PDB file of C-alpha atoms and ligand atoms in Angstrom:
ATOM      1  CA  MET A   5      24.163   8.042  24.415  1.00  0.00           C
ATOM      2  CA  SER A   6      20.423   7.664  24.658  1.00  0.00           C
ATOM      3  CA  GLU A   7      20.212   7.550  28.473  1.00  0.00           C
ATOM      4  CA  HIS A   8      21.735  11.027  28.695  1.00  0.00           C
ATOM      5  CA  ALA A   9      19.894  12.717  25.820  1.00  0.00           C
ATOM      6  CA  ALA A  10      16.883  14.797  26.815  1.00  0.00           C
ATOM      7  CA  ALA A  11      13.363  13.526  26.193  1.00  0.00           C
ATOM      8  CA  SER A  12      11.948  16.947  25.331  1.00  0.00           C
ATOM      9  CA  SER A  13       8.383  17.856  24.537  1.00  0.00           C
ATOM     10  CA  ILE A  14       7.621  18.138  20.814  1.00  0.00           C
ATOM     11  CA  GLU A  15       5.081  20.676  19.631  1.00  0.00           C
ATOM     12  CA  ALA A  16       3.761  21.646  16.212  1.00  0.00           C
ATOM     13  CA  ARG A  17       2.071  25.025  15.986  1.00  0.00           C
ATOM     14  CA  GLY A  18       0.038  25.909  12.929  1.00  0.00           C
ATOM     15  CA  LEU A  19       2.148  23.800  10.551  1.00  0.00           C
ATOM     16  CA  THR A  20       1.194  24.590   6.982  1.00  0.00           C
ATOM     17  CA  LEU A  21       2.841  23.147   3.902  1.00  0.00           C
ATOM     18  CA  ALA A  22       2.078  22.653   0.229  1.00  0.00           C
ATOM     19  CA  LEU A  23       4.036  20.180  -1.920  1.00  0.00           C
ATOM     20  CA  GLY A  24       3.965  20.557  -5.686  1.00  0.00           C
ATOM     21  CA  GLY A  25       1.021  22.942  -5.326  1.00  0.00           C
ATOM     22  CA  THR A  26      -0.994  20.496  -3.174  1.00  0.00           C
ATOM     23  CA  PRO A  27      -1.790  21.611   0.382  1.00  0.00           C
ATOM     24  CA  VAL A  28      -0.565  18.759   2.598  1.00  0.00           C
ATOM     25  CA  LEU A  29      -0.559  20.320   6.081  1.00  0.00           C
ATOM     26  CA  ALA A  30      -3.077  22.999   6.992  1.00  0.00           C
ATOM     27  CA  GLY A  31      -2.523  24.681  10.333  1.00  0.00           C
ATOM     28  CA  LEU A  32      -1.680  21.467  12.133  1.00  0.00           C
ATOM     29  CA  ASP A  33      -1.247  21.643  15.918  1.00  0.00           C
ATOM     30  CA  LEU A  34      -0.101  18.909  18.262  1.00  0.00           C
ATOM     31  CA  ARG A  35       1.909  18.520  21.448  1.00  0.00           C
ATOM     32  CA  ILE A  36       3.649  15.459  22.850  1.00  0.00           C
ATOM     33  CA  GLY A  37       4.822  15.805  26.434  1.00  0.00           C
ATOM     34  CA  PRO A  38       8.320  14.745  27.513  1.00  0.00           C
ATOM     35  CA  GLY A  39       8.420  10.946  27.667  1.00  0.00           C
ATOM     36  CA  GLU A  40       4.885  10.599  26.324  1.00  0.00           C
ATOM     37  CA  PHE A  41       3.894   7.987  23.715  1.00  0.00           C
ATOM     38  CA  VAL A  42       1.436   9.330  21.150  1.00  0.00           C
ATOM     39  CA  ALA A  43       0.088   7.430  18.137  1.00  0.00           C
ATOM     40  CA  LEU A  44      -1.177   9.091  14.965  1.00  0.00           C
ATOM     41  CA  VAL A  45      -3.699   7.396  12.702  1.00  0.00           C
ATOM     42  CA  GLY A  46      -5.378   8.739   9.591  1.00  0.00           C
ATOM     43  CA  PRO A  47      -6.285   7.959   5.991  1.00  0.00           C
ATOM     44  CA  SER A  48      -3.584   7.073   3.497  1.00  0.00           C
ATOM     45  CA  GLY A  49      -2.152  10.162   1.821  1.00  0.00           C
ATOM     46  CA  CYS A  50      -3.391  12.583   4.497  1.00  0.00           C
ATOM     47  CA  GLY A  51       0.114  13.867   5.271  1.00  0.00           C
ATOM     48  CA  LYS A  52       1.400  11.779   8.198  1.00  0.00           C
ATOM     49  CA  SER A  53       4.836  11.018   6.722  1.00  0.00           C
ATOM     50  CA  THR A  54       5.157  14.625   5.602  1.00  0.00           C
ATOM     51  CA  LEU A  55       4.396  15.751   9.152  1.00  0.00           C
ATOM     52  CA  LEU A  56       7.161  13.513  10.529  1.00  0.00           C
ATOM     53  CA  SER A  57       9.640  14.923   7.981  1.00  0.00           C
ATOM     54  CA  VAL A  58       8.763  18.440   9.123  1.00  0.00           C
ATOM     55  CA  LEU A  59       9.035  17.523  12.817  1.00  0.00           C
ATOM     56  CA  ALA A  60      12.435  15.902  12.169  1.00  0.00           C
ATOM     57  CA  GLY A  61      13.654  19.048  10.401  1.00  0.00           C
ATOM     58  CA  LEU A  62      14.035  17.477   6.932  1.00  0.00           C
ATOM     59  CA  ILE A  63      11.410  19.790   5.407  1.00  0.00           C
ATOM     60  CA  GLU A  64      10.714  23.348   6.493  1.00  0.00           C
ATOM     61  CA  PRO A  65       7.017  24.302   6.671  1.00  0.00           C
ATOM     62  CA  ASP A  66       5.604  27.233   4.686  1.00  0.00           C
ATOM     63  CA  ALA A  67       4.140  28.569   7.932  1.00  0.00           C
ATOM     64  CA  GLY A  68       4.022  27.549  11.573  1.00  0.00           C
ATOM     65  CA  ALA A  69       6.747  26.241  13.845  1.00  0.00           C
ATOM     66  CA  VAL A  70       8.124  23.194  15.624  1.00  0.00           C
ATOM     67  CA  LEU A  71       8.998  23.708  19.287  1.00  0.00           C
ATOM     68  CA  LEU A  72      11.150  21.451  21.434  1.00  0.00           C
ATOM     69  CA  ASP A  73      10.713  22.016  25.167  1.00  0.00           C
ATOM     70  CA  ASP A  74       8.546  25.030  24.274  1.00  0.00           C
ATOM     71  CA  LEU A  75      11.343  26.742  22.328  1.00  0.00           C
ATOM     72  CA  PRO A  76      11.148  27.296  18.565  1.00  0.00           C
ATOM     73  CA  SER A  77      13.682  24.933  17.047  1.00  0.00           C
ATOM     74  CA  GLY A  78      14.883  25.909  13.595  1.00  0.00           C
ATOM     75  CA  ASP A  79      17.969  23.666  13.644  1.00  0.00           C
ATOM     76  CA  ARG A  80      16.483  20.474  15.051  1.00  0.00           C
ATOM     77  CA  LEU A  81      17.828  18.111  12.361  1.00  0.00           C
ATOM     78  CA  GLY A  82      19.539  15.250  14.226  1.00  0.00           C
ATOM     79  CA  ARG A  83      17.877  16.037  17.560  1.00  0.00           C
ATOM     80  CA  LEU A  84      14.994  13.695  16.783  1.00  0.00           C
ATOM     81  CA  THR A  85      15.372  10.187  15.385  1.00  0.00           C
ATOM     82  CA  LEU A  86      13.124   9.484  12.402  1.00  0.00           C
ATOM     83  CA  MET A  87      12.417   5.934  11.325  1.00  0.00           C
ATOM     84  CA  PRO A  88      11.105   6.516   7.798  1.00  0.00           C
ATOM     85  CA  GLN A  89       8.338   4.464   6.204  1.00  0.00           C
ATOM     86  CA  THR A  90      10.868   2.922   3.827  1.00  0.00           C
ATOM     87  CA  ASP A  91      13.720   1.387   5.794  1.00  0.00           C
ATOM     88  CA  ALA A  92      16.437   3.691   4.386  1.00  0.00           C
ATOM     89  CA  LEU A  93      19.264   1.398   5.480  1.00  0.00           C
ATOM     90  CA  MET A  94      22.666   2.209   4.045  1.00  0.00           C
ATOM     91  CA  PRO A  95      23.284  -0.554   1.472  1.00  0.00           C
ATOM     92  CA  TRP A  96      27.070  -0.216   1.672  1.00  0.00           C
ATOM     93  CA  ARG A  97      27.171  -0.878   5.413  1.00  0.00           C
ATOM     94  CA  THR A  98      26.676  -4.165   7.230  1.00  0.00           C
ATOM     95  CA  VAL A  99      23.762  -4.715   9.601  1.00  0.00           C
ATOM     96  CA  LEU A 100      26.043  -4.045  12.579  1.00  0.00           C
ATOM     97  CA  ASP A 101      27.360  -0.808  11.087  1.00  0.00           C
ATOM     98  CA  ASN A 102      23.859   0.377  10.176  1.00  0.00           C
ATOM     99  CA  VAL A 103      22.740  -0.136  13.767  1.00  0.00           C
ATOM    100  CA  ARG A 104      25.872   1.358  15.381  1.00  0.00           C
ATOM    101  CA  VAL A 105      25.851   4.576  13.403  1.00  0.00           C
ATOM    102  CA  GLY A 106      23.600   6.592  15.746  1.00  0.00           C
ATOM    103  CA  SER A 107      25.566   5.728  18.894  1.00  0.00           C
ATOM    104  CA  LEU A 108      28.862   6.502  17.154  1.00  0.00           C
ATOM    105  CA  LEU A 109      27.569   9.879  15.943  1.00  0.00           C
ATOM    106  CA  ALA A 110      26.374  10.574  19.505  1.00  0.00           C
ATOM    107  CA  GLY A 111      29.967  10.044  20.698  1.00  0.00           C
ATOM    108  CA  THR A 112      29.718   6.571  22.262  1.00  0.00           C
ATOM    109  CA  ALA A 113      33.004   4.635  22.336  1.00  0.00           C
ATOM    110  CA  ALA A 114      33.235   2.098  19.490  1.00  0.00           C
ATOM    111  CA  ASP A 115      33.385  -0.969  21.811  1.00  0.00           C
ATOM    112  CA  GLU A 116      30.347   0.148  23.726  1.00  0.00           C
ATOM    113  CA  ALA A 117      28.422   1.002  20.539  1.00  0.00           C
ATOM    114  CA  THR A 118      29.228  -2.437  19.120  1.00  0.00           C
ATOM    115  CA  ALA A 119      28.146  -4.229  22.289  1.00  0.00           C
ATOM    116  CA  ALA A 120      24.861  -2.278  22.435  1.00  0.00           C
ATOM    117  CA  ALA A 121      24.206  -2.961  18.740  1.00  0.00           C
ATOM    118  CA  ARG A 122      24.832  -6.709  19.193  1.00  0.00           C
ATOM    119  CA  ARG A 123      22.535  -6.846  22.232  1.00  0.00           C
ATOM    120  CA  THR A 124      19.743  -5.011  20.424  1.00  0.00           C
ATOM    121  CA  LEU A 125      20.117  -7.156  17.292  1.00  0.00           C
ATOM    122  CA  ALA A 126      19.863 -10.260  19.500  1.00  0.00           C
ATOM    123  CA  ARG A 127      16.626  -8.968  21.058  1.00  0.00           C
ATOM    124  CA  PHE A 128      15.301  -8.469  17.545  1.00  0.00           C
ATOM    125  CA  GLY A 129      16.145 -12.016  16.473  1.00  0.00           C
ATOM    126  CA  LEU A 130      19.021 -10.956  14.227  1.00  0.00           C
ATOM    127  CA  SER A 131      22.001 -12.615  15.902  1.00  0.00           C
ATOM    128  CA  GLY A 132      24.212 -14.120  13.218  1.00  0.00           C
ATOM    129  CA  PHE A 133      23.264 -11.449  10.672  1.00  0.00           C
ATOM    130  CA  GLU A 134      25.540  -8.689  11.988  1.00  0.00           C
ATOM    131  CA  ASP A 135      27.924  -8.949   9.031  1.00  0.00           C
ATOM    132  CA  HIS A 136      25.260  -9.269   6.329  1.00  0.00           C
ATOM    133  CA  TYR A 137      24.444  -6.404   4.010  1.00  0.00           C
ATOM    134  CA  PRO A 138      20.834  -5.126   3.786  1.00  0.00           C
ATOM    135  CA  HIS A 139      20.275  -6.591   0.291  1.00  0.00           C
ATOM    136  CA  ALA A 140      20.748 -10.065   1.743  1.00  0.00           C
ATOM    137  CA  LEU A 141      17.880  -9.650   4.236  1.00  0.00           C
ATOM    138  CA  SER A 142      14.121 -10.062   3.892  1.00  0.00           C
ATOM    139  CA  GLY A 143      11.842  -7.005   4.064  1.00  0.00           C
ATOM    140  CA  GLY A 144      10.841  -7.834   7.630  1.00  0.00           C
ATOM    141  CA  MET A 145      14.474  -8.299   8.693  1.00  0.00           C
ATOM    142  CA  ARG A 146      15.423  -4.942   7.185  1.00  0.00           C
ATOM    143  CA  GLN A 147      12.588  -3.349   9.121  1.00  0.00           C
ATOM    144  CA  ARG A 148      13.885  -4.901  12.345  1.00  0.00           C
ATOM    145  CA  VAL A 149      17.365  -3.532  11.622  1.00  0.00           C
ATOM    146  CA  ALA A 150      15.865  -0.087  11.015  1.00  0.00           C
ATOM    147  CA  LEU A 151      13.967  -0.242  14.313  1.00  0.00           C
ATOM    148  CA  ALA A 152      17.121  -1.342  16.159  1.00  0.00           C
ATOM    149  CA  ARG A 153      18.966   1.581  14.615  1.00  0.00           C
ATOM    150  CA  THR A 154      16.227   3.988  15.716  1.00  0.00           C
ATOM    151  CA  MET A 155      16.354   2.736  19.293  1.00  0.00           C
ATOM    152  CA  LEU A 156      20.116   3.226  19.374  1.00  0.00           C
ATOM    153  CA  GLY A 157      19.910   6.509  17.501  1.00  0.00           C
ATOM    154  CA  GLY A 158      21.360   8.528  20.369  1.00  0.00           C
ATOM    155  CA  THR A 159      18.239  10.661  20.920  1.00  0.00           C
ATOM    156  CA  ARG A 160      15.197  10.264  23.139  1.00  0.00           C
ATOM    157  CA  MET A 161      12.735  11.693  20.635  1.00  0.00           C
ATOM    158  CA  TRP A 162      11.454   9.066  18.260  1.00  0.00           C
ATOM    159  CA  LEU A 163       9.315   9.573  15.162  1.00  0.00           C
ATOM    160  CA  LEU A 164       8.261   6.134  13.919  1.00  0.00           C
ATOM    161  CA  ASP A 165       6.548   5.875  10.533  1.00  0.00           C
ATOM    162  CA  GLU A 166       4.712   2.547  10.397  1.00  0.00           C
ATOM    163  CA  PRO A 167       7.703   0.693  11.859  1.00  0.00           C
ATOM    164  CA  PHE A 168       5.948  -2.681  11.693  1.00  0.00           C
ATOM    165  CA  GLY A 169       4.306  -2.232   8.291  1.00  0.00           C
ATOM    166  CA  ALA A 170       6.274  -4.909   6.444  1.00  0.00           C
ATOM    167  CA  LEU A 171       6.176  -7.533   9.197  1.00  0.00           C
ATOM    168  CA  ASP A 172       4.071 -10.664   9.563  1.00  0.00           C
ATOM    169  CA  ALA A 173       1.547 -10.668  12.443  1.00  0.00           C
ATOM    170  CA  LEU A 174       3.687 -12.746  14.836  1.00  0.00           C
ATOM    171  CA  THR A 175       6.892 -10.755  14.383  1.00  0.00           C
ATOM    172  CA  ARG A 176       4.821  -7.611  14.611  1.00  0.00           C
ATOM    173  CA  ALA A 177       3.362  -8.601  17.991  1.00  0.00           C
ATOM    174  CA  ASP A 178       6.822  -9.589  19.194  1.00  0.00           C
ATOM    175  CA  LEU A 179       8.496  -6.316  18.170  1.00  0.00           C
ATOM    176  CA  ARG A 180       5.594  -4.302  19.505  1.00  0.00           C
ATOM    177  CA  GLY A 181       6.465  -5.835  22.881  1.00  0.00           C
ATOM    178  CA  VAL A 182      10.134  -4.927  22.440  1.00  0.00           C
ATOM    179  CA  LEU A 183       9.163  -1.343  21.578  1.00  0.00           C
ATOM    180  CA  ALA A 184       6.772  -1.122  24.568  1.00  0.00           C
ATOM    181  CA  ASP A 185       9.470  -2.444  26.945  1.00  0.00           C
ATOM    182  CA  THR A 186      12.164  -0.158  25.558  1.00  0.00           C
ATOM    183  CA  TRP A 187       9.873   2.861  25.768  1.00  0.00           C
ATOM    184  CA  ALA A 188       8.867   1.997  29.352  1.00  0.00           C
ATOM    185  CA  ARG A 189      12.550   1.775  30.311  1.00  0.00           C
ATOM    186  CA  ASP A 190      13.982   4.826  28.499  1.00  0.00           C
ATOM    187  CA  ARG A 191      10.818   6.970  28.198  1.00  0.00           C
ATOM    188  CA  PRO A 192      11.648   8.673  24.896  1.00  0.00           C
ATOM    189  CA  THR A 193       9.099  11.191  23.632  1.00  0.00           C
ATOM    190  CA  THR A 194       7.496   9.102  20.896  1.00  0.00           C
ATOM    191  CA  LEU A 195       5.197   9.710  17.928  1.00  0.00           C
ATOM    192  CA  LEU A 196       4.121   6.520  16.162  1.00  0.00           C
ATOM    193  CA  VAL A 197       2.294   6.584  12.827  1.00  0.00           C
ATOM    194  CA  THR A 198       0.307   3.413  12.286  1.00  0.00           C
ATOM    195  CA  HIS A 199      -2.699   2.113  10.375  1.00  0.00           C
ATOM    196  CA  ASP A 200      -3.257  -0.588  12.987  1.00  0.00           C
ATOM    197  CA  LEU A 201      -5.755   0.631  15.584  1.00  0.00           C
ATOM    198  CA  ASP A 202      -5.003  -2.260  17.982  1.00  0.00           C
ATOM    199  CA  GLU A 203      -1.346  -1.292  17.834  1.00  0.00           C
ATOM    200  CA  ALA A 204      -2.127   2.375  18.497  1.00  0.00           C
ATOM    201  CA  VAL A 205      -4.158   1.509  21.610  1.00  0.00           C
ATOM    202  CA  LEU A 206      -1.708  -1.144  22.863  1.00  0.00           C
ATOM    203  CA  LEU A 207       1.238   1.264  22.715  1.00  0.00           C
ATOM    204  CA  ALA A 208       0.082   4.842  23.192  1.00  0.00           C
ATOM    205  CA  ASP A 209      -0.916   7.160  26.019  1.00  0.00           C
ATOM    206  CA  ARG A 210      -3.029   9.110  23.517  1.00  0.00           C
ATOM    207  CA  VAL A 211      -4.120   8.539  19.935  1.00  0.00           C
ATOM    208  CA  LEU A 212      -4.441  11.462  17.517  1.00  0.00           C
ATOM    209  CA  VAL A 213      -6.663  11.131  14.470  1.00  0.00           C
ATOM    210  CA  CYS A 214      -5.673  13.010  11.354  1.00  0.00           C
ATOM    211  CA  GLY A 215      -8.357  14.093   8.865  1.00  0.00           C
ATOM    212  CA  ALA A 216      -8.182  13.725   5.102  1.00  0.00           C
ATOM    213  CA  ARG A 217      -5.535  15.845   3.306  1.00  0.00           C
ATOM    214  CA  PRO A 218      -4.598  18.542   4.098  1.00  0.00           C
ATOM    215  CA  ALA A 219      -3.698  17.100   7.492  1.00  0.00           C
ATOM    216  CA  ARG A 220      -5.086  18.467  10.707  1.00  0.00           C
ATOM    217  CA  VAL A 221      -5.650  16.706  13.998  1.00  0.00           C
ATOM    218  CA  VAL A 222      -9.406  16.125  14.175  1.00  0.00           C
ATOM    219  CA  GLY A 223      -9.599  13.914  17.243  1.00  0.00           C
ATOM    220  CA  GLU A 224      -7.663  12.954  20.339  1.00  0.00           C
ATOM    221  CA  ILE A 225      -8.449   9.810  22.296  1.00  0.00           C
ATOM    222  CA  PRO A 226      -6.703   9.109  25.617  1.00  0.00           C
ATOM    223  CA  VAL A 227      -5.832   5.502  26.488  1.00  0.00           C
ATOM    224  CA  ALA A 228      -5.939   5.030  30.240  1.00  0.00           C
ATOM    225  CA  MET A 229      -5.251   1.277  30.170  1.00  0.00           C
ATOM    226  CA  ARG A 230      -2.531   0.167  32.582  1.00  0.00           C
ATOM    227  CA  ARG A 231       0.750  -1.261  31.339  1.00  0.00           C
ATOM    228  CA  PRO A 232       2.074  -3.748  30.440  1.00  0.00           C
ATOM    229  CA  ARG A 233      -0.628  -4.302  27.815  1.00  0.00           C
ATOM    230  CA  SER A 234      -0.997  -7.337  25.614  1.00  0.00           C
ATOM    231  CA  LEU A 235      -3.214  -8.860  22.954  1.00  0.00           C
ATOM    232  CA  ASP A 236      -4.873 -10.806  25.801  1.00  0.00           C
ATOM    233  CA  ASP A 237      -6.436  -7.494  26.903  1.00  0.00           C
ATOM    234  CA  LEU A 238      -8.440  -6.942  23.709  1.00  0.00           C
ATOM    235  CA  ALA A 239     -11.733  -7.677  25.534  1.00  0.00           C
ATOM    236  CA  ASP A 240     -10.930  -5.212  28.336  1.00  0.00           C
ATOM    237  CA  PRO A 241     -13.163  -2.093  28.082  1.00  0.00           C
ATOM    238  CA  ALA A 242     -10.031   0.014  28.755  1.00  0.00           C
ATOM    239  CA  PHE A 243      -8.885  -1.292  25.363  1.00  0.00           C
ATOM    240  CA  SER A 244     -12.128  -1.661  23.419  1.00  0.00           C
ATOM    241  CA  GLU A 245     -13.645   1.714  24.345  1.00  0.00           C
ATOM    242  CA  PRO A 246     -10.833   3.958  23.064  1.00  0.00           C
ATOM    243  CA  ARG A 247     -10.515   1.718  20.006  1.00  0.00           C
ATOM    244  CA  ALA A 248     -14.219   2.188  19.205  1.00  0.00           C
ATOM    245  CA  GLU A 249     -13.832   5.935  19.675  1.00  0.00           C
ATOM    246  CA  ILE A 250     -10.872   6.082  17.263  1.00  0.00           C
ATOM    247  CA  LEU A 251     -12.865   4.147  14.696  1.00  0.00           C
ATOM    248  CA  ALA A 252     -15.863   6.483  15.089  1.00  0.00           C
ATOM    249  CA  THR A 253     -13.588   9.530  14.701  1.00  0.00           C
ATOM    250  CA  LEU A 254     -12.004   8.052  11.560  1.00  0.00           C
ATOM    251  CA  ARG A 255     -15.485   7.356  10.160  1.00  0.00           C
ATOM    252  CA  ALA A 256     -16.490  10.938  10.846  1.00  0.00           C
ATOM    253  CA  THR A 257     -13.549  12.139   8.710  1.00  0.00           C
ATOM    254  CA  GLY A 258     -15.058  10.270   5.776  1.00  0.00           C
ATOM    255  CA  ALA A 259     -11.915   8.132   5.628  1.00  0.00           C
ATOM    256  CA  LEU A 260     -13.863   4.913   6.180  1.00  0.00           C
ATOM    257  CA  ALA A 261     -17.103   3.665   4.722  1.00  0.00           C
TER     258      ALA A 261
HETATM  259  N1  LIG B  12       7.586  15.443  -2.686  1.00  0.00           N
HETATM  260  C1  LIG B  12       6.284  15.565  -2.899  1.00  0.00           C
HETATM  261  N2  LIG B  12       5.802  16.308  -3.918  1.00  0.00           N
HETATM  262  C2  LIG B  12       4.474  16.438  -4.132  1.00  0.00           C
HETATM  263  N3  LIG B  12       3.547  15.852  -3.371  1.00  0.00           N
HETATM  264  C3  LIG B  12       3.961  15.098  -2.355  1.00  0.00           C
HETATM  265  C4  LIG B  12       5.352  14.900  -2.057  1.00  0.00           C
HETATM  266  N4  LIG B  12       5.440  14.103  -0.970  1.00  0.00           N
HETATM  267  C5  LIG B  12       4.176  13.797  -0.619  1.00  0.00           C
HETATM  268  N5  LIG B  12       3.291  14.397  -1.444  1.00  0.00           N
HETATM  269  C6  LIG B  12       1.822  14.321  -1.341  1.00  0.00           C
HETATM  270  O1  LIG B  12       1.488  14.685  -0.030  1.00  0.00           O
HETATM  271  C7  LIG B  12       0.395  13.911   0.432  1.00  0.00           C
HETATM  272  C8  LIG B  12       0.712  13.323   1.772  1.00  0.00           C
HETATM  273  O2  LIG B  12       1.731  12.333   1.642  1.00  0.00           O
HETATM  274  P1  LIG B  12       2.271  11.539   2.899  1.00  0.00           P
HETATM  275  O3  LIG B  12       3.309  10.613   2.425  1.00  0.00           O
HETATM  276  O4  LIG B  12       2.635  12.507   3.957  1.00  0.00           O
HETATM  277  O5  LIG B  12       0.918  10.770   3.345  1.00  0.00           O
HETATM  278  P2  LIG B  12       0.729   9.668   4.480  1.00  0.00           P
HETATM  279  O6  LIG B  12      -0.375  10.150   5.350  1.00  0.00           O
HETATM  280  O7  LIG B  12       1.997   9.336   5.125  1.00  0.00           O
HETATM  281  O8  LIG B  12       0.181   8.423   3.639  1.00  0.00           O
HETATM  282  P3  LIG B  12       0.385   6.833   3.883  1.00  0.00           P
HETATM  283  O9  LIG B  12      -0.541   6.494   5.020  1.00  0.00           O
HETATM  284  O10 LIG B  12      -0.089   6.237   2.613  1.00  0.00           O
HETATM  285  O11 LIG B  12       1.812   6.588   4.185  1.00  0.00           O
HETATM  286  C9  LIG B  12       0.099  12.875  -0.650  1.00  0.00           C
HETATM  287  O12 LIG B  12      -1.046  13.294  -1.325  1.00  0.00           O
HETATM  288  C10 LIG B  12       1.299  12.923  -1.559  1.00  0.00           C
HETATM  289  O13 LIG B  12       0.915  12.725  -2.883  1.00  0.00           O
HETATM  290 MG1  LIG B  13       3.179   7.660   5.129  1.00  0.00          MG
END
């Protein structure tokens, strides 16, 4: 189960990939230390989701390598938990079964997996929906189920692709808190893709900025702000300074007017 899985470092070295003749990744390098929380921001279409697919082992790069704990990892599929940009819930399984699947695959006893899934669903405001099927949920509810499944995925390496994209502002702030608390407790190595700069600064130890396609990391902004962080801290220079720097770096990529 997640407490026992290793939170390894994740490194991309010179990742290069073309899809359908279009260069999407061009010599991309990054490193996330064990238990570190890194956010990735960048213009739409620059290759962020593609990068996560490569890191997760769903797509092999044309050149370059992914290293876990400094070792090249050709067969990493299943070692990292990817929460894709679309929720990718299994329509034929109930909410409870969607959320339990990672723990069961990781070898957790069924009773324990069920109890953990129920607890997590309750934290995400989904008590009473355990036996519903995904089609009977709203977009935001499906996204909460997908996030619950990721957290119980049985690994401590999380790749989150805009996990709060389909949520209203209040639910978003609420689940951001749940993610921050869960990360602080379990310390998974985490890479979060987001378009929300406030979210990147509120959650991450470091924010990477990706340039226009083909993707490369063109900036890295550390966030030294102490935790726990909240929306009440927006006026704090420890929040506003890195945020301004991210914005300036994005502008320099030509991604923003
Ligand atoms: N299977 C594919 N075949 C051809 N091109 C693809 C394929 N998948 C993605 N692309 C292209 O790769 C580029 C990067 O796509 P990707 O989904 O990684 O971007 P992204 O940074 O995640 O964008 P967004 O912020 O909008 O989610 C896009 O230009 C897209 O058209
Ligand atoms: Mg994407």
